[in-house]
PDB file of C-alpha atoms in Angstrom:
ATOM      1  CA  MET A 883     -47.934-111.892  57.861  1.00 95.00           C
ATOM      2  CA  THR A 884     -50.563-113.216  60.227  1.00 96.00           C
ATOM      3  CA  CYS A 885     -50.551-114.168  63.914  1.00 97.00           C
ATOM      4  CA  THR A 886     -52.998-115.936  66.215  1.00 96.00           C
ATOM      5  CA  PHE A 887     -53.152-116.692  69.942  1.00 95.00           C
ATOM      6  CA  PHE A 888     -53.875-119.558  72.349  1.00 92.00           C
ATOM      7  CA  GLY A 889     -53.767-119.300  76.113  1.00 88.00           C
ATOM      8  CA  HIS A 890     -55.389-120.547  79.275  1.00 83.00           C
ATOM      9  CA  ARG A 891     -58.731-119.221  80.427  1.00 80.00           C
ATOM     10  CA  TYR A 892     -57.078-117.714  83.527  1.00 84.00           C
ATOM     11  CA  VAL A 893     -53.816-115.793  83.208  1.00 85.00           C
ATOM     12  CA  PRO A 894     -51.867-113.551  85.568  1.00 89.00           C
ATOM     13  CA  LYS A 895     -51.952-109.842  84.821  1.00 91.00           C
ATOM     14  CA  GLU A 896     -48.133-109.884  85.133  1.00 91.00           C
ATOM     15  CA  ILE A 897     -47.789-111.296  81.607  1.00 91.00           C
ATOM     16  CA  GLU A 898     -49.139-108.087  80.031  1.00 93.00           C
ATOM     17  CA  PRO A 899     -45.710-106.398  79.586  1.00 94.00           C
ATOM     18  CA  THR A 900     -44.294-109.542  77.952  1.00 94.00           C
ATOM     19  CA  LEU A 901     -47.323-109.851  75.693  1.00 95.00           C
ATOM     20  CA  ARG A 902     -47.105-106.171  74.724  1.00 95.00           C
ATOM     21  CA  SER A 903     -43.394-106.348  73.861  1.00 95.00           C
ATOM     22  CA  THR A 904     -43.987-109.552  71.878  1.00 96.00           C
ATOM     23  CA  LEU A 905     -46.764-107.904  69.867  1.00 97.00           C
ATOM     24  CA  ILE A 906     -44.672-104.824  69.151  1.00 97.00           C
ATOM     25  CA  ASP A 907     -41.775-107.029  68.012  1.00 96.00           C
ATOM     26  CA  LEU A 908     -44.110-108.988  65.713  1.00 97.00           C
ATOM     27  CA  ILE A 909     -45.379-105.730  64.192  1.00 97.00           C
ATOM     28  CA  GLU A 910     -42.157-103.721  63.970  1.00 97.00           C
ATOM     29  CA  ASN A 911     -39.591-106.440  63.226  1.00 96.00           C
ATOM     30  CA  LEU A 912     -41.442-109.382  61.696  1.00 95.00           C
ATOM     31  CA  GLY A 913     -44.012-107.560  59.567  1.00 96.00           C
ATOM     32  CA  VAL A 914     -47.145-109.017  61.122  1.00 97.00           C
ATOM     33  CA  ASP A 915     -50.129-106.872  60.187  1.00 96.00           C
ATOM     34  CA  LEU A 916     -53.109-109.202  60.698  1.00 96.00           C
ATOM     35  CA  PHE A 917     -54.026-110.788  64.030  1.00 97.00           C
ATOM     36  CA  TYR A 918     -56.717-113.358  64.866  1.00 96.00           C
ATOM     37  CA  VAL A 919     -57.831-113.782  68.474  1.00 93.00           C
ATOM     38  CA  GLY A 920     -60.557-115.906  70.059  1.00 90.00           C
ATOM     39  CA  ASN A 921     -63.170-114.678  72.500  1.00 86.00           C
ATOM     40  CA  HIS A 922     -63.031-117.116  75.416  1.00 83.00           C
ATOM     41  CA  GLY A 923     -61.207-116.390  78.653  1.00 83.00           C
ATOM     42  CA  GLU A 924     -58.831-113.872  80.152  1.00 90.00           C
ATOM     43  CA  PHE A 925     -55.956-114.441  77.729  1.00 90.00           C
ATOM     44  CA  ASP A 926     -58.150-113.668  74.717  1.00 91.00           C
ATOM     45  CA  ALA A 927     -59.577-110.604  76.474  1.00 91.00           C
ATOM     46  CA  MET A 928     -56.074-109.350  77.297  1.00 93.00           C
ATOM     47  CA  VAL A 929     -54.938-109.808  73.690  1.00 94.00           C
ATOM     48  CA  ARG A 930     -58.059-108.099  72.367  1.00 91.00           C
ATOM     49  CA  ARG A 931     -57.496-105.041  74.618  1.00 92.00           C
ATOM     50  CA  MET A 932     -53.900-104.753  73.417  1.00 94.00           C
ATOM     51  CA  MET A 933     -54.895-105.196  69.784  1.00 93.00           C
ATOM     52  CA  ARG A 934     -57.416-102.376  70.124  1.00 92.00           C
ATOM     53  CA  GLU A 935     -54.726-100.160  71.676  1.00 95.00           C
ATOM     54  CA  LEU A 936     -51.959-101.060  69.202  1.00 96.00           C
ATOM     55  CA  SER A 937     -54.221-100.686  66.157  1.00 94.00           C
ATOM     56  CA  ALA A 938     -54.516 -96.986  67.013  1.00 95.00           C
ATOM     57  CA  LYS A 939     -50.731 -96.654  66.755  1.00 96.00           C
ATOM     58  CA  TYR A 940     -49.773 -99.162  64.031  1.00 96.00           C
ATOM     59  CA  PRO A 941     -51.235 -99.994  60.600  1.00 96.00           C
ATOM     60  CA  ILE A 942     -52.539-103.394  61.687  1.00 96.00           C
ATOM     61  CA  THR A 943     -55.836-105.239  61.578  1.00 94.00           C
ATOM     62  CA  TYR A 944     -57.173-107.619  64.179  1.00 94.00           C
ATOM     63  CA  ARG A 945     -60.217-109.835  64.057  1.00 93.00           C
ATOM     64  CA  VAL A 946     -61.976-111.605  66.882  1.00 91.00           C
ATOM     65  CA  VAL A 947     -62.786-115.039  65.495  1.00 92.00           C
ATOM     66  CA  LEU A 948     -66.130-116.266  66.785  1.00 88.00           C
ATOM     67  CA  ALA A 949     -66.927-119.940  67.221  1.00 86.00           C
ATOM     68  CA  TYR A 950     -70.697-119.372  67.147  1.00 81.00           C
ATOM     69  CA  MET A 951     -73.180-116.996  65.650  1.00 72.00           C
ATOM     70  CA  PRO A 952     -74.297-114.408  68.205  1.00 66.00           C
ATOM     71  CA  GLY A 953     -77.411-115.495  70.078  1.00 65.00           C
ATOM     72  CA  LYS A 954     -80.402-113.399  71.101  1.00 57.00           C
ATOM     73  CA  LYS A 955     -81.238-110.409  68.941  1.00 52.00           C
ATOM     74  CA  ASP A 956     -81.319-107.950  71.872  1.00 47.00           C
ATOM     75  CA  VAL A 957     -77.827-109.084  72.937  1.00 49.00           C
ATOM     76  CA  PHE A 958     -76.623-108.931  69.340  1.00 46.00           C
ATOM     77  CA  ASP A 959     -77.840-105.349  69.002  1.00 49.00           C
ATOM     78  CA  ALA A 960     -76.075-104.312  72.226  1.00 45.00           C
ATOM     79  CA  VAL A 961     -72.616-105.635  71.310  1.00 54.00           C
ATOM     80  CA  ASP A 962     -70.220-104.203  68.731  1.00 59.00           C
ATOM     81  CA  TYR A 963     -69.292-107.023  66.345  1.00 61.00           C
ATOM     82  CA  SER A 964     -67.424-104.839  63.847  1.00 71.00           C
ATOM     83  CA  ASP A 965     -64.081-106.494  64.670  1.00 78.00           C
ATOM     84  CA  THR A 966     -65.350-110.086  64.399  1.00 83.00           C
ATOM     85  CA  VAL A 967     -65.279-112.809  61.790  1.00 83.00           C
ATOM     86  CA  LEU A 968     -66.730-116.301  61.516  1.00 85.00           C
ATOM     87  CA  PRO A 969     -64.581-118.963  59.851  1.00 86.00           C
ATOM     88  CA  GLU A 970     -65.971-120.195  56.565  1.00 90.00           C
ATOM     89  CA  GLY A 971     -67.887-123.436  57.014  1.00 87.00           C
ATOM     90  CA  ILE A 972     -68.384-123.126  60.777  1.00 86.00           C
ATOM     91  CA  GLU A 973     -72.144-122.886  60.326  1.00 85.00           C
ATOM     92  CA  THR A 974     -72.198-126.613  59.479  1.00 87.00           C
ATOM     93  CA  VAL A 975     -70.209-127.659  62.569  1.00 86.00           C
ATOM     94  CA  PRO A 976     -72.070-128.958  65.654  1.00 89.00           C
ATOM     95  CA  LYS A 977     -71.774-126.453  68.510  1.00 87.00           C
ATOM     96  CA  ARG A 978     -69.730-128.800  70.722  1.00 90.00           C
ATOM     97  CA  PHE A 979     -67.012-128.925  68.021  1.00 92.00           C
ATOM     98  CA  ALA A 980     -67.149-125.252  67.018  1.00 89.00           C
ATOM     99  CA  ILE A 981     -64.270-123.985  69.202  1.00 90.00           C
ATOM    100  CA  ASN A 982     -61.945-126.721  67.920  1.00 91.00           C
ATOM    101  CA  TYR A 983     -62.954-125.949  64.336  1.00 92.00           C
ATOM    102  CA  ARG A 984     -62.360-122.234  64.900  1.00 92.00           C
ATOM    103  CA  ASN A 985     -58.967-122.849  66.509  1.00 93.00           C
ATOM    104  CA  ARG A 986     -57.810-125.132  63.679  1.00 94.00           C
ATOM    105  CA  TRP A 987     -58.948-122.476  61.182  1.00 95.00           C
ATOM    106  CA  MET A 988     -56.938-119.806  63.035  1.00 95.00           C
ATOM    107  CA  ILE A 989     -53.804-121.997  62.929  1.00 96.00           C
ATOM    108  CA  GLU A 990     -54.213-122.560  59.192  1.00 95.00           C
ATOM    109  CA  GLN A 991     -54.432-118.812  58.546  1.00 95.00           C
ATOM    110  CA  SER A 992     -51.389-117.877  60.621  1.00 96.00           C
ATOM    111  CA  ASP A 993     -47.634-117.657  60.238  1.00 97.00           C
ATOM    112  CA  PHE A 994     -47.045-117.026  63.959  1.00 97.00           C
ATOM    113  CA  VAL A 995     -48.809-118.394  67.036  1.00 97.00           C
ATOM    114  CA  VAL A 996     -48.382-116.699  70.421  1.00 96.00           C
ATOM    115  CA  THR A 997     -49.225-118.942  73.369  1.00 93.00           C
ATOM    116  CA  TYR A 998     -49.487-118.831  77.135  1.00 88.00           C
ATOM    117  CA  VAL A 999     -49.382-122.460  78.301  1.00 86.00           C
ATOM    118  CA  VAL A1000     -48.252-123.446  81.794  1.00 83.00           C
ATOM    119  CA  HIS A1001     -49.847-126.901  82.030  1.00 71.00           C
ATOM    120  CA  ASP A1002     -50.876-129.564  79.553  1.00 71.00           C
ATOM    121  CA  ALA A1003     -53.468-131.455  81.612  1.00 65.00           C
ATOM    122  CA  GLY A1004     -56.803-131.029  79.880  1.00 63.00           C
ATOM    123  CA  SER A1005     -55.672-127.809  78.259  1.00 72.00           C
ATOM    124  CA  GLY A1006     -57.084-126.767  74.911  1.00 81.00           C
ATOM    125  CA  ALA A1007     -54.360-124.115  74.724  1.00 81.00           C
ATOM    126  CA  ALA A1008     -51.665-126.813  75.016  1.00 80.00           C
ATOM    127  CA  GLN A1009     -53.434-128.971  72.429  1.00 86.00           C
ATOM    128  CA  PHE A1010     -53.509-126.167  69.866  1.00 91.00           C
ATOM    129  CA  LYS A1011     -49.958-125.079  70.655  1.00 91.00           C
ATOM    130  CA  LYS A1012     -48.826-128.622  69.776  1.00 91.00           C
ATOM    131  CA  GLN A1013     -50.949-128.589  66.644  1.00 91.00           C
ATOM    132  CA  ALA A1014     -49.350-125.304  65.541  1.00 92.00           C
ATOM    133  CA  GLU A1015     -45.888-126.778  66.133  1.00 93.00           C
ATOM    134  CA  ARG A1016     -46.785-129.881  64.072  1.00 93.00           C
ATOM    135  CA  LYS A1017     -47.973-127.586  61.262  1.00 94.00           C
ATOM    136  CA  GLY A1018     -44.595-125.821  61.286  1.00 94.00           C
ATOM    137  CA  LYS A1019     -45.892-122.486  62.535  1.00 96.00           C
ATOM    138  CA  SER A1020     -43.520-120.178  64.424  1.00 95.00           C
ATOM    139  CA  VAL A1021     -44.694-120.556  68.026  1.00 95.00           C
ATOM    140  CA  ILE A1022     -43.834-117.869  70.579  1.00 95.00           C
ATOM    141  CA  GLU A1023     -44.381-118.989  74.167  1.00 93.00           C
ATOM    142  CA  LEU A1024     -45.083-116.378  76.837  1.00 91.00           C
ATOM    143  CA  SER A1025     -45.134-118.682  79.866  1.00 75.00           C
ATOM    144  CA  PRO A1026     -42.287-118.431  82.407  1.00 66.00           C
ATOM    145  CA  ASP A1027     -40.067-121.433  81.493  1.00 60.00           C
TER     146      ASP A1027
END
């Protein structure tokens, strides 16, 4: 089973315990063993830290799904990309559409989608949460409502 994530760029640190318990439940009770996470904003960074931690304890795999090829060679050499993947076909997508393409790809790959959405106005996280719901994915909402 596979899970992906969408959340706002800025998130309160207080959601970490809820996120952690949700991830453990997905692993232990729902059989999720593959996780896809983006690389933009605090929510993605929080998920990535927890995935790194949980992968030391559980037999799971996580991949950071990039929207773009890494840039400058000196930056590329300085960063560990061993946990990353690029969606097939993204190299043909104009850069301004790459994040949307990547997010749609992540939804297609996943059985579960974990979200942190507290407002809809101009929110990519809300847009992709709705898209996951329309696709019939099991959506788990972390926001306080």
